[in-house]
Tab-separated table of C-alpha atoms in Angstrom:
chain	number	residue	atom	x	y	z
A	22	LEU	CA	0.000	0.000	0.000
A	23	LEU	CA	1.363	3.368	-1.043
A	24	ASN	CA	0.385	6.710	0.466
A	25	LEU	CA	1.043	9.889	-1.524
A	26	VAL	CA	1.037	13.446	-0.190
A	27	GLU	CA	1.599	16.451	-2.447
A	28	SER	CA	3.075	19.750	-1.301
A	29	GLY	CA	4.556	22.900	-2.751
A	30	GLY	CA	1.494	24.403	-4.364
A	31	GLY	CA	0.412	27.982	-3.966
A	32	SER	CA	0.417	31.192	-5.943
A	33	ALA	CA	2.956	32.114	-8.592
A	34	GLN	CA	3.388	34.880	-11.129
A	35	SER	CA	3.140	34.279	-14.830
A	36	GLY	CA	6.617	33.450	-16.087
A	37	GLY	CA	7.669	32.254	-12.648
A	38	SER	CA	8.693	28.870	-11.324
A	39	GLN	CA	7.428	26.451	-8.723
A	40	ARG	CA	8.361	23.010	-7.462
A	41	LEU	CA	5.815	20.449	-6.407
A	42	SER	CA	6.727	17.464	-4.267
A	43	CYS	CA	4.934	14.176	-3.756
A	44	THR	CA	6.135	12.301	-0.695
A	45	ALA	CA	5.456	8.579	-0.710
A	46	SER	CA	5.209	6.254	2.251
A	47	GLY	CA	4.382	2.607	2.735
A	48	SER	CA	6.512	1.350	-0.147
A	49	ARG	CA	9.475	2.359	-2.271
A	50	VAL	CA	8.783	4.569	-5.304
A	51	SER	CA	11.498	2.711	-7.192
A	52	ARG	CA	8.956	-0.063	-7.789
A	53	TYR	CA	6.397	2.250	-9.354
A	54	ASN	CA	5.691	4.250	-12.456
A	55	MET	CA	4.554	7.656	-11.306
A	56	ALA	CA	2.881	10.658	-12.841
A	57	TRP	CA	1.532	14.122	-12.311
A	58	PHE	CA	-1.997	15.001	-13.385
A	59	ARG	CA	-3.879	18.257	-13.069
A	60	GLN	CA	-7.483	19.392	-13.115
A	61	ALA	CA	-8.526	22.948	-13.820
A	62	PRO	CA	-11.960	24.282	-12.846
A	63	GLY	CA	-14.604	22.989	-15.213
A	64	LYS	CA	-12.171	20.764	-17.063
A	65	GLU	CA	-11.319	17.086	-17.048
A	66	ARG	CA	-8.236	15.778	-15.326
A	67	GLU	CA	-5.278	15.653	-17.688
A	68	ALA	CA	-1.840	14.076	-17.599
A	69	VAL	CA	1.101	16.416	-17.196
A	70	ALA	CA	4.200	14.230	-16.857
A	71	GLY	CA	5.073	10.624	-16.191
A	72	ILE	CA	8.188	8.802	-15.057
A	73	HIS	CA	8.936	5.122	-15.398
A	74	SER	CA	10.726	3.325	-12.586
A	75	ASP	CA	13.755	3.173	-14.908
A	76	GLY	CA	13.795	6.978	-15.144
A	77	THR	CA	12.246	7.390	-18.577
A	78	THR	CA	10.013	10.450	-18.719
A	79	LYS	CA	7.026	11.562	-20.766
A	80	TYR	CA	5.357	14.972	-20.994
A	81	ALA	CA	2.159	16.466	-22.255
A	82	ASP	CA	2.753	18.743	-25.226
A	83	SER	CA	1.404	21.694	-23.257
A	84	VAL	CA	4.231	21.500	-20.703
A	85	LYS	CA	7.082	20.067	-22.746
A	86	GLY	CA	10.197	22.180	-22.339
A	87	ARG	CA	8.766	23.968	-19.296
A	88	PHE	CA	8.138	21.214	-16.738
A	89	THR	CA	10.523	18.514	-15.505
A	90	VAL	CA	9.523	15.400	-13.591
A	91	SER	CA	12.054	13.596	-11.418
A	92	GLN	CA	12.192	11.385	-8.395
A	93	ASP	CA	14.575	10.842	-5.517
A	94	ASN	CA	14.438	7.154	-4.686
A	95	ALA	CA	16.477	7.616	-1.527
A	96	LYS	CA	14.003	10.179	-0.161
A	97	ASN	CA	10.977	8.473	-1.733
A	98	ILE	CA	9.832	11.758	-3.283
A	99	LEU	CA	8.497	12.623	-6.739
A	100	TYR	CA	9.047	16.171	-7.992
A	101	LEU	CA	7.586	18.405	-10.645
A	102	ASP	CA	9.689	21.465	-11.474
A	103	MET	CA	7.600	24.009	-13.312
A	104	THR	CA	9.075	27.002	-15.112
A	105	SER	CA	7.715	29.682	-17.442
A	106	LEU	CA	4.371	29.296	-15.741
A	107	LYS	CA	1.251	30.439	-17.565
A	108	SER	CA	-2.207	31.264	-16.286
A	109	GLU	CA	-3.487	28.129	-18.004
A	110	ASP	CA	-1.288	26.055	-15.677
A	111	THR	CA	-3.659	26.982	-12.858
A	112	ALA	CA	-5.124	23.731	-11.547
A	113	ILE	CA	-5.115	21.213	-8.761
A	114	TYR	CA	-2.094	18.974	-9.276
A	115	PHE	CA	-2.190	15.319	-8.285
A	116	CYS	CA	0.524	12.705	-8.143
A	117	ALA	CA	-0.280	9.113	-8.986
A	118	ALA	CA	1.491	5.768	-8.904
A	119	VAL	CA	1.143	2.240	-10.196
A	120	LEU	CA	3.426	-0.732	-9.800
A	121	THR	CA	5.650	-0.966	-12.863
A	122	LEU	CA	4.757	-4.638	-13.272
A	123	ASP	CA	1.033	-3.779	-13.405
A	124	THR	CA	1.128	-1.261	-16.236
A	125	ASP	CA	2.391	-0.393	-19.717
A	126	PHE	CA	4.234	2.923	-19.783
A	127	ARG	CA	2.780	3.626	-23.217
A	128	ASN	CA	-0.449	4.320	-21.318
A	129	TRP	CA	1.197	6.755	-18.898
A	130	ALA	CA	-1.331	9.497	-19.639
A	131	ASP	CA	-4.411	7.387	-18.863
A	132	ASP	CA	-5.552	8.082	-15.321
A	133	TYR	CA	-7.254	4.687	-15.029
A	134	GLU	CA	-3.796	3.070	-15.162
A	135	TYR	CA	-2.935	4.397	-11.709
A	136	THR	CA	-3.727	2.710	-8.432
A	137	TYR	CA	-2.648	5.299	-5.906
A	138	TRP	CA	-3.429	9.007	-5.807
A	139	GLY	CA	-2.559	11.924	-3.611
A	140	GLN	CA	-5.095	14.448	-2.371
A	141	GLY	CA	-3.862	17.217	-4.683
A	142	THR	CA	-2.263	20.609	-4.276
A	143	GLN	CA	-3.552	23.856	-5.763
A	144	VAL	CA	-1.357	25.869	-8.118
A	145	THR	CA	-2.589	29.322	-9.069
A	146	VAL	CA	-0.722	31.370	-11.663
A	147	ALA	CA	-1.536	35.055	-11.759
A	148	SER	CA	-1.276	36.726	-15.140
């Protein structure tokens, strides 16, 4: 059983940067594929970035070149470094995880692939 807790959200200026963290407990993140999703008001949840347990990363086109996903296996933490923030990045950001053996990384952007979810952290970008 894996427990995920996001932190690091808050307000940011357009063009600014922010780092989100997702602290895992109960198991080692090195066994999991993990991802960041976000949901803006009135919109469906969408995938932002994914990371395979081997370190391979994937990004949504909307954040490619601006966001970086990484994880620290020693600290059991997943990160999302966001730069060049835009007002359209405003959303609740969620981290998610699924055992690598239970999924195909080609489906990283499908939320139904993930077993464990955090409670979310709000990011608000002021224009």
